[in-house]
């Protein structure tokens, strides 16, 4: 059935919300866009005159598509080379969705997107729809074809799984830049002590190269170990310059609501280092260098430039 103008407009008015839901569910902007496009194709093919509540119908279709992806993603993770991290997104991108409440902002942080990998597909759907978008348990139960009491149980279970390690601090753009400045100064100092002072004692560092770029394949745990690892990674050398294709420039940015270092070589983004700030220091360092997961943020970064680096003599 051909789409009438008002039906096309209805979908387009929902696209941003659908993308934001899908990104939180999948941790990938590219996969989120694909899921929304598949939802559009189903909307186009549906008998729309029989759909009483289009917004609810679209959310249900999108959610089921994401559930299928989440189930297959578990199998793909087993063959993924090294550690898997979510795709970073620069602040201001609509795919991040609503950010009016602390819960909404936390649900899209790199730390929380990484933690949500612990959840079952149903737990992730219930948590995201309830916590970030304020859906009632009755509405979520209808989307998942479960009872309302079962939905409430799944939500409580998801929250218990995510309570471990949750100590994120709320920071603004000014505070985020200060954290990045201190981190870069410490990382480029050539000494471990400044880094140890910035890191929480039980901090964790994870790098994702996807098998396409050299990256550590196991997490580093503890302030001392991470400081030693970062000191080696940030220490300049001719071999490292040859590996990355030149001398990198280091920029401060806000990514997924938190402080981050964007690394460029010849105005091309080659890496993003996200810092999870907590009251006790930087609790996690997420290093994304998989080029497949840097395409969107690279376009965003280029579109909002030029940018003045914090450091470029490396």
Tab-separated table of C-alpha atoms in Angstrom:
chain	number	residue	atom	x	y	z
A	1	UNK	CA	0.000	0.000	0.000
A	2	UNK	CA	1.428	3.413	-0.910
A	3	UNK	CA	2.144	5.712	2.004
A	4	UNK	CA	-0.036	8.773	2.314
A	5	UNK	CA	1.730	11.997	3.229
A	6	UNK	CA	0.389	11.986	6.782
A	7	UNK	CA	1.516	8.371	7.263
A	8	UNK	CA	5.020	9.200	6.066
A	9	UNK	CA	5.061	12.258	8.331
A	10	UNK	CA	3.917	10.145	11.278
A	11	UNK	CA	6.848	7.787	10.810
A	12	UNK	CA	9.360	10.593	10.366
A	13	UNK	CA	8.120	12.252	13.534
A	14	UNK	CA	8.820	8.950	15.326
A	15	UNK	CA	12.205	8.268	13.738
A	16	UNK	CA	14.293	10.066	16.364
A	17	UNK	CA	12.610	8.224	19.250
A	18	UNK	CA	12.934	4.882	17.472
A	19	UNK	CA	16.629	5.464	16.742
A	20	UNK	CA	17.271	6.402	20.367
A	21	UNK	CA	15.542	3.240	21.610
A	22	UNK	CA	17.412	1.039	19.137
A	23	UNK	CA	20.791	2.584	19.965
A	24	UNK	CA	20.318	1.916	23.671
A	25	UNK	CA	19.233	-1.639	22.937
A	26	UNK	CA	21.979	-2.495	20.454
A	27	UNK	CA	24.914	-0.252	21.433
A	28	UNK	CA	25.534	0.453	17.755
A	29	UNK	CA	24.381	3.519	15.846
A	30	UNK	CA	24.706	1.702	12.516
A	31	UNK	CA	22.636	-1.272	13.685
A	32	UNK	CA	20.094	1.121	15.209
A	33	UNK	CA	19.633	2.920	11.896
A	34	UNK	CA	19.220	-0.413	10.112
A	35	UNK	CA	16.573	-1.523	12.624
A	36	UNK	CA	14.648	1.727	12.146
A	37	UNK	CA	14.820	1.368	8.373
A	38	UNK	CA	13.479	-2.197	8.639
A	39	UNK	CA	10.670	-0.837	10.818
A	40	UNK	CA	9.882	1.682	8.103
A	41	UNK	CA	9.668	-1.098	5.493
A	42	UNK	CA	7.214	-3.002	7.689
A	43	UNK	CA	5.212	0.177	8.238
A	44	UNK	CA	5.084	0.684	4.479
A	45	UNK	CA	3.906	-2.905	3.902
A	46	UNK	CA	1.352	-2.992	6.753
A	47	UNK	CA	-2.401	-2.586	6.524
A	48	UNK	CA	-2.146	0.749	8.286
A	49	UNK	CA	-5.903	1.361	8.391
A	50	UNK	CA	-6.157	-1.481	10.915
A	51	UNK	CA	-3.441	-0.088	13.203
A	52	UNK	CA	-5.206	1.705	16.046
A	53	UNK	CA	-2.138	3.136	17.804
A	54	UNK	CA	0.670	3.706	15.279
A	55	UNK	CA	3.277	4.820	17.861
A	56	UNK	CA	2.787	1.663	19.906
A	57	UNK	CA	2.822	-0.484	16.751
A	58	UNK	CA	6.098	1.056	15.564
A	59	UNK	CA	7.726	0.606	18.968
A	60	UNK	CA	6.669	-3.043	19.105
A	61	UNK	CA	7.973	-3.800	15.619
A	62	UNK	CA	11.275	-2.042	16.332
A	63	UNK	CA	11.648	-3.812	19.669
A	64	UNK	CA	11.098	-7.234	18.115
A	65	UNK	CA	13.682	-6.460	15.430
A	66	UNK	CA	16.158	-5.436	18.132
A	67	UNK	CA	15.374	-8.554	20.171
A	68	UNK	CA	16.282	-10.684	17.166
A	69	UNK	CA	19.551	-8.789	16.786
A	70	UNK	CA	20.363	-9.042	20.487
A	71	UNK	CA	19.863	-12.812	20.399
A	72	UNK	CA	22.135	-13.248	17.391
A	73	UNK	CA	24.639	-10.733	18.801
A	74	UNK	CA	25.381	-13.076	21.707
A	75	UNK	CA	26.629	-15.677	19.257
A	76	UNK	CA	28.639	-13.071	17.326
A	77	UNK	CA	30.311	-11.855	20.537
A	78	UNK	CA	31.797	-15.341	20.981
A	79	UNK	CA	33.757	-14.963	17.748
A	80	UNK	CA	34.509	-11.238	18.123
A	81	UNK	CA	38.233	-10.558	18.175
A	82	UNK	CA	39.219	-9.038	21.518
A	83	UNK	CA	36.890	-6.988	23.698
A	84	UNK	CA	33.560	-5.602	22.449
A	85	UNK	CA	32.618	-1.997	23.273
A	86	UNK	CA	29.631	0.119	22.179
A	87	UNK	CA	29.883	2.614	19.342
A	88	UNK	CA	30.727	6.095	20.700
A	89	UNK	CA	28.517	9.017	19.723
A	90	UNK	CA	29.347	12.710	20.023
A	91	UNK	CA	26.988	14.799	22.148
A	92	UNK	CA	24.338	16.560	20.089
A	93	UNK	CA	23.593	13.522	17.933
A	94	UNK	CA	19.844	12.866	18.006
A	95	UNK	CA	20.429	9.124	18.291
A	96	UNK	CA	21.317	9.708	21.947
A	97	UNK	CA	17.663	10.622	22.500
A	98	UNK	CA	16.206	12.279	25.586
A	99	UNK	CA	18.613	13.580	28.219
A	100	UNK	CA	16.277	15.430	30.580
A	101	UNK	CA	16.732	13.161	33.591
A	102	UNK	CA	19.733	11.538	35.254
A	103	UNK	CA	18.326	8.113	34.338
A	104	UNK	CA	18.078	9.044	30.673
A	105	UNK	CA	21.612	10.403	30.602
A	106	UNK	CA	23.024	7.388	32.415
A	107	UNK	CA	21.250	4.933	30.104
A	108	UNK	CA	23.304	6.142	27.149
A	109	UNK	CA	26.677	6.469	28.876
A	110	UNK	CA	29.477	4.221	27.626
A	111	UNK	CA	29.690	2.626	31.061
A	112	UNK	CA	25.985	1.734	31.142
A	113	UNK	CA	25.844	0.560	27.522
A	114	UNK	CA	28.750	-1.732	28.363
A	115	UNK	CA	27.120	-2.941	31.582
A	116	UNK	CA	23.855	-3.680	29.759
A	117	UNK	CA	25.671	-6.404	27.835
A	118	UNK	CA	25.198	-8.447	31.023
A	119	UNK	CA	21.430	-8.433	30.582
A	120	UNK	CA	19.273	-10.892	28.719
A	121	UNK	CA	17.515	-9.414	25.648
A	122	UNK	CA	14.191	-9.122	27.510
A	123	UNK	CA	15.868	-7.537	30.544
A	124	UNK	CA	17.542	-4.968	28.326
A	125	UNK	CA	14.288	-4.071	26.570
A	126	UNK	CA	12.366	-3.703	29.816
A	127	UNK	CA	15.109	-1.648	31.455
A	128	UNK	CA	15.582	0.713	28.503
A	129	UNK	CA	11.891	1.320	27.850
A	130	UNK	CA	11.132	1.824	31.533
A	131	UNK	CA	14.214	3.724	32.691
A	132	UNK	CA	15.003	5.883	29.663
A	133	UNK	CA	11.614	6.375	28.037
A	134	UNK	CA	9.177	6.100	30.933
A	135	UNK	CA	6.991	3.364	29.468
A	136	UNK	CA	4.513	1.853	31.912
A	137	UNK	CA	4.947	-1.812	32.771
A	138	UNK	CA	1.588	-2.483	31.135
A	139	UNK	CA	2.807	-0.970	27.856
A	140	UNK	CA	6.091	-2.883	27.923
A	141	UNK	CA	4.237	-6.116	28.731
A	142	UNK	CA	2.070	-5.624	25.652
A	143	UNK	CA	5.147	-5.031	23.495
A	144	UNK	CA	6.814	-8.229	24.756
A	145	UNK	CA	3.605	-10.305	25.002
A	146	UNK	CA	4.147	-11.034	28.679
A	147	UNK	CA	2.146	-10.281	31.824
A	148	UNK	CA	2.536	-7.010	33.671
A	149	UNK	CA	3.732	-8.786	36.824
A	150	UNK	CA	6.356	-10.668	34.789
A	151	UNK	CA	7.499	-7.353	33.320
A	152	UNK	CA	7.929	-5.923	36.818
A	153	UNK	CA	9.968	-8.959	37.867
A	154	UNK	CA	12.223	-8.632	34.804
A	155	UNK	CA	12.737	-4.938	35.563
A	156	UNK	CA	13.758	-5.624	39.161
A	157	UNK	CA	16.143	-8.343	37.998
A	158	UNK	CA	17.698	-6.021	35.404
A	159	UNK	CA	18.248	-3.301	38.001
A	160	UNK	CA	19.967	-5.796	40.328
A	161	UNK	CA	22.322	-6.869	37.527
A	162	UNK	CA	23.219	-3.246	36.807
A	163	UNK	CA	23.726	-2.108	40.390
A	164	UNK	CA	27.227	-3.606	40.443
A	165	UNK	CA	29.788	-0.947	39.685
A	166	UNK	CA	27.335	1.941	39.275
A	167	UNK	CA	29.031	5.013	40.715
A	168	UNK	CA	28.927	7.465	37.817
A	169	UNK	CA	29.213	11.168	38.599
A	170	UNK	CA	27.021	13.776	36.913
A	171	UNK	CA	29.270	16.312	35.172
A	172	UNK	CA	28.769	19.224	32.806
A	173	UNK	CA	30.790	20.154	29.692
A	174	UNK	CA	33.207	22.354	31.660
A	175	UNK	CA	33.926	19.600	34.183
A	176	UNK	CA	34.274	17.070	31.360
A	177	UNK	CA	36.931	19.190	29.658
A	178	UNK	CA	38.851	19.588	32.922
A	179	UNK	CA	38.867	15.809	33.414
A	180	UNK	CA	40.193	15.306	29.871
A	181	UNK	CA	42.880	17.965	30.359
A	182	UNK	CA	44.064	16.320	33.572
A	183	UNK	CA	43.961	12.868	32.018
A	184	UNK	CA	45.949	13.905	28.948
A	185	UNK	CA	48.523	15.779	31.011
A	186	UNK	CA	48.997	12.671	33.150
A	187	UNK	CA	49.026	10.233	30.208
A	188	UNK	CA	51.573	12.300	28.279
A	189	UNK	CA	53.797	12.971	31.294
A	190	UNK	CA	55.673	9.702	30.903
A	191	UNK	CA	55.100	8.907	34.588
A	192	UNK	CA	52.592	6.553	36.200
A	193	UNK	CA	52.024	8.491	39.435
A	194	UNK	CA	49.836	11.272	37.941
A	195	UNK	CA	47.652	8.614	36.301
A	196	UNK	CA	47.359	6.571	39.476
A	197	UNK	CA	46.114	9.656	41.314
A	198	UNK	CA	43.387	10.193	38.687
A	199	UNK	CA	42.176	6.589	38.575
A	200	UNK	CA	39.886	4.818	41.024
A	201	UNK	CA	41.648	1.951	42.808
A	202	UNK	CA	39.409	-0.640	41.125
A	203	UNK	CA	39.285	1.059	37.717
A	204	UNK	CA	39.082	-1.017	34.538
A	205	UNK	CA	40.411	-0.309	31.058
A	206	UNK	CA	38.960	-1.995	27.967
A	207	UNK	CA	40.057	-1.554	24.345
A	208	UNK	CA	38.141	-2.549	21.191
A	209	UNK	CA	40.049	-2.978	17.958
A	210	UNK	CA	37.653	-5.502	16.451
A	211	UNK	CA	40.589	-7.440	15.027
A	212	UNK	CA	41.168	-4.636	12.524
A	213	UNK	CA	43.435	-2.397	14.605
A	214	UNK	CA	45.967	-3.468	17.211
A	215	UNK	CA	44.364	-3.281	20.671
A	216	UNK	CA	44.823	-5.109	23.941
A	217	UNK	CA	42.525	-8.138	23.932
A	218	UNK	CA	41.998	-8.434	27.684
A	219	UNK	CA	40.859	-5.824	30.225
A	220	UNK	CA	43.339	-4.130	32.546
A	221	UNK	CA	42.123	-3.909	36.136
A	222	UNK	CA	43.394	-1.665	38.915
A	223	UNK	CA	44.875	1.834	38.949
A	224	UNK	CA	48.514	0.742	38.930
A	225	UNK	CA	48.149	-1.680	36.037
A	226	UNK	CA	46.128	0.805	33.963
A	227	UNK	CA	48.611	3.590	34.646
A	228	UNK	CA	51.465	1.416	33.394
A	229	UNK	CA	49.441	0.373	30.347
A	230	UNK	CA	48.475	3.953	29.466
A	231	UNK	CA	51.994	5.245	30.028
A	232	UNK	CA	53.236	2.764	27.439
A	233	UNK	CA	50.382	3.488	25.039
A	234	UNK	CA	50.851	7.283	25.150
A	235	UNK	CA	54.644	7.236	25.084
A	236	UNK	CA	55.659	8.630	21.659
A	237	UNK	CA	57.926	6.729	19.294
A	238	UNK	CA	58.670	6.576	15.597
A	239	UNK	CA	57.208	3.070	15.381
A	240	UNK	CA	53.905	4.244	16.887
A	241	UNK	CA	53.744	7.208	14.521
A	242	UNK	CA	54.307	4.844	11.627
A	243	UNK	CA	51.591	2.525	12.962
A	244	UNK	CA	48.918	5.250	13.162
A	245	UNK	CA	50.063	7.062	10.035
A	246	UNK	CA	51.510	10.215	11.533
A	247	UNK	CA	51.620	12.361	14.644
A	248	UNK	CA	48.231	12.348	16.420
A	249	UNK	CA	46.388	15.353	17.800
A	250	UNK	CA	44.452	14.906	21.058
A	251	UNK	CA	41.147	16.737	21.564
A	252	UNK	CA	38.714	17.105	24.454
A	253	UNK	CA	35.116	16.137	23.685
A	254	UNK	CA	31.872	15.051	25.315
A	255	UNK	CA	30.903	11.603	24.071
A	256	UNK	CA	27.811	9.738	25.272
A	257	UNK	CA	27.420	12.362	27.964
A	258	UNK	CA	30.892	11.910	29.438
A	259	UNK	CA	34.464	13.213	29.047
A	260	UNK	CA	36.414	11.781	26.133
A	261	UNK	CA	39.617	12.163	24.152
A	262	UNK	CA	39.206	12.232	20.375
A	263	UNK	CA	42.428	11.250	18.601
A	264	UNK	CA	43.037	12.514	15.062
A	265	UNK	CA	45.769	11.931	12.508
A	266	UNK	CA	45.669	14.229	9.455
A	267	UNK	CA	42.140	15.288	10.497
A	268	UNK	CA	40.934	11.684	10.507
A	269	UNK	CA	39.534	10.237	13.752
A	270	UNK	CA	41.512	7.107	14.615
A	271	UNK	CA	40.374	6.589	18.193
A	272	UNK	CA	38.105	7.713	21.017
A	273	UNK	CA	38.983	7.279	24.682
A	274	UNK	CA	35.933	7.593	26.942
A	275	UNK	CA	36.465	8.268	30.643
A	276	UNK	CA	33.865	7.165	33.173
A	277	UNK	CA	34.091	9.703	35.982
A	278	UNK	CA	33.098	8.602	39.473
A	279	UNK	CA	33.359	10.231	42.917
A	280	UNK	CA	36.498	8.172	43.587
A	281	UNK	CA	38.186	8.999	40.272
A	282	UNK	CA	38.104	7.688	36.722
A	283	UNK	CA	36.378	4.325	37.134
A	284	UNK	CA	36.712	3.093	33.555
A	285	UNK	CA	38.712	3.868	30.427
A	286	UNK	CA	36.972	2.697	27.246
A	287	UNK	CA	39.260	2.816	24.215
A	288	UNK	CA	37.512	2.511	20.849
A	289	UNK	CA	39.811	2.099	17.837
A	290	UNK	CA	37.727	-0.264	15.688
A	291	UNK	CA	37.367	1.782	12.466
A	292	UNK	CA	33.895	0.345	11.818
A	293	UNK	CA	32.700	1.944	15.052
A	294	UNK	CA	34.292	5.328	14.394
A	295	UNK	CA	32.611	6.227	11.110
A	296	UNK	CA	29.627	8.084	12.550
A	297	UNK	CA	31.570	10.025	15.161
A	298	UNK	CA	34.186	10.887	12.525
A	299	UNK	CA	31.466	12.456	10.363
A	300	UNK	CA	30.084	14.326	13.364
A	301	UNK	CA	33.539	15.529	14.353
A	302	UNK	CA	34.338	16.795	10.857
A	303	UNK	CA	30.972	18.549	10.605
A	304	UNK	CA	31.476	20.445	13.875
A	305	UNK	CA	35.121	21.436	13.259
A	306	UNK	CA	37.652	22.860	13.123
A	307	UNK	CA	38.786	21.810	16.585
A	308	UNK	CA	41.735	23.072	18.597
A	309	UNK	CA	43.737	20.170	20.054
A	310	UNK	CA	44.878	20.035	23.648
A	311	UNK	CA	48.098	18.361	22.540
A	312	UNK	CA	49.610	17.620	19.142
A	313	UNK	CA	53.385	17.492	19.669
A	314	UNK	CA	53.640	13.746	20.088
